[in-house]
Amino acid sequence: MGLDLNLLVPLDALLQERSVTRAAQRLGLSQPTVSAALARLRRHFGDELLTRVGNAYELTPLAERLAAHTAQALGSADRVFQTRPAFEPAHARREFTLVVTDMHLATFGRTLAGLVREAAPGVRLRFEHNTPHIVRHAPEHLRTVDGMLLAQGLLANAPAIDLYEDRWVCVVSADTVSSAPLTPEALAARPWVLPYHFPATGFSPLHGLHAQGIEPRVEIAIENFLTMPFLIVGTDRVGVVPERAARLFPAGCGAAVVELPFGRGRLVESLWWHPLHDRDPAHIWLRKTAVEAGRLVAADTAQIASHDTPQS
């Protein structure tokens, strides 16, 4: 194809460091060698890539777009050459990348990291933050990562394995809670803070409201769960989060958790991956370890619930 794929490595270093000198130091190459690579890259793309502004260099608009693609290309290439006919966790040296939410990272991610550290001390985990954009383009994004933690119902045509169950609960400011339970009509009258709002999909923790012909007024859409109290407390807003996220709210923060008035809002967290990884021994091990982490998360939650029951 007339392409020198070896240029990917200096391209990535140049885009990350924005300096020929620092890129050369990062790669362990001489500065003239990296300068020559930059000259070839500029000819290939017909773009300066790095432009001097004062005493520093900035990326051109094309270079800004290339930065993400270059990192993904190198990550994909790295996974290709890390593939082995067998996977020995105790001796493995590799990295797994998982897309998660802030709540997943604090619960499942912590548990998974403990299991990986014990069984495979040479394996590194990289957690990337989930966004609606990633979910909408999941088929393409799954090619560049090792897995995504998402609820059942968000994706189709991708393999997945269930990890643990949760349920949706409402979050309101404690000073707005009355003795009367919240009704669907009362919820519909309030402004909503909705995490991971996916209006274009059939997934929603608010199916009960939709079934009654009620469309909540979403005042704020966010891409996390654990910041919910900061947007709820002291207002009339209402939010919805998984119960595990609500358990992580700071004590005395002023947020109250109330039941959904239209059912338990069952939520099943699953690990999704690209079919290319189906038979990869390393991925098979990762999935088995993820299932064990999910079991431990579920067991821990059941233990907490059993301690809470006598106080209710």
CSV table of N, CA, C and O in Angstrom, one decimal, residues 102 139 257 273 280 286 312:
chain,number,residue,atom,x,y,z
A,102,ASP,N,-18.4,5.5,36.5
A,102,ASP,CA,-17.8,5.7,37.8
A,102,ASP,C,-18.2,4.7,38.8
A,102,ASP,O,-17.5,4.3,39.7
A,139,PRO,N,-20.4,-1.1,18.4
A,139,PRO,CA,-19.8,-2.1,17.5
A,139,PRO,C,-18.4,-1.7,17.0
A,139,PRO,O,-17.5,-2.6,17.0
A,257,VAL,N,-32.9,8.3,49.4
A,257,VAL,CA,-33.2,7.3,48.3
A,257,VAL,C,-34.6,6.8,48.6
A,257,VAL,O,-35.0,6.4,49.7
A,273,TRP,N,-18.3,-7.8,24.6
A,273,TRP,CA,-17.1,-7.8,23.9
A,273,TRP,C,-17.3,-8.0,22.4
A,273,TRP,O,-18.4,-8.4,22.0
A,280,ASP,N,-10.1,-16.2,22.1
A,280,ASP,CA,-8.8,-15.8,22.6
A,280,ASP,C,-8.6,-16.2,24.0
A,280,ASP,O,-9.4,-15.9,24.9
A,286,LEU,N,-10.1,-13.5,31.1
A,286,LEU,CA,-10.6,-12.2,31.6
A,286,LEU,C,-12.1,-12.3,31.9
A,286,LEU,O,-12.6,-11.9,32.9
A,312,SER,N,-34.8,-1.6,59.2
A,312,SER,CA,-35.9,-1.0,58.4
A,312,SER,C,-37.2,-1.2,59.1
A,312,SER,O,-37.4,-2.0,60.0
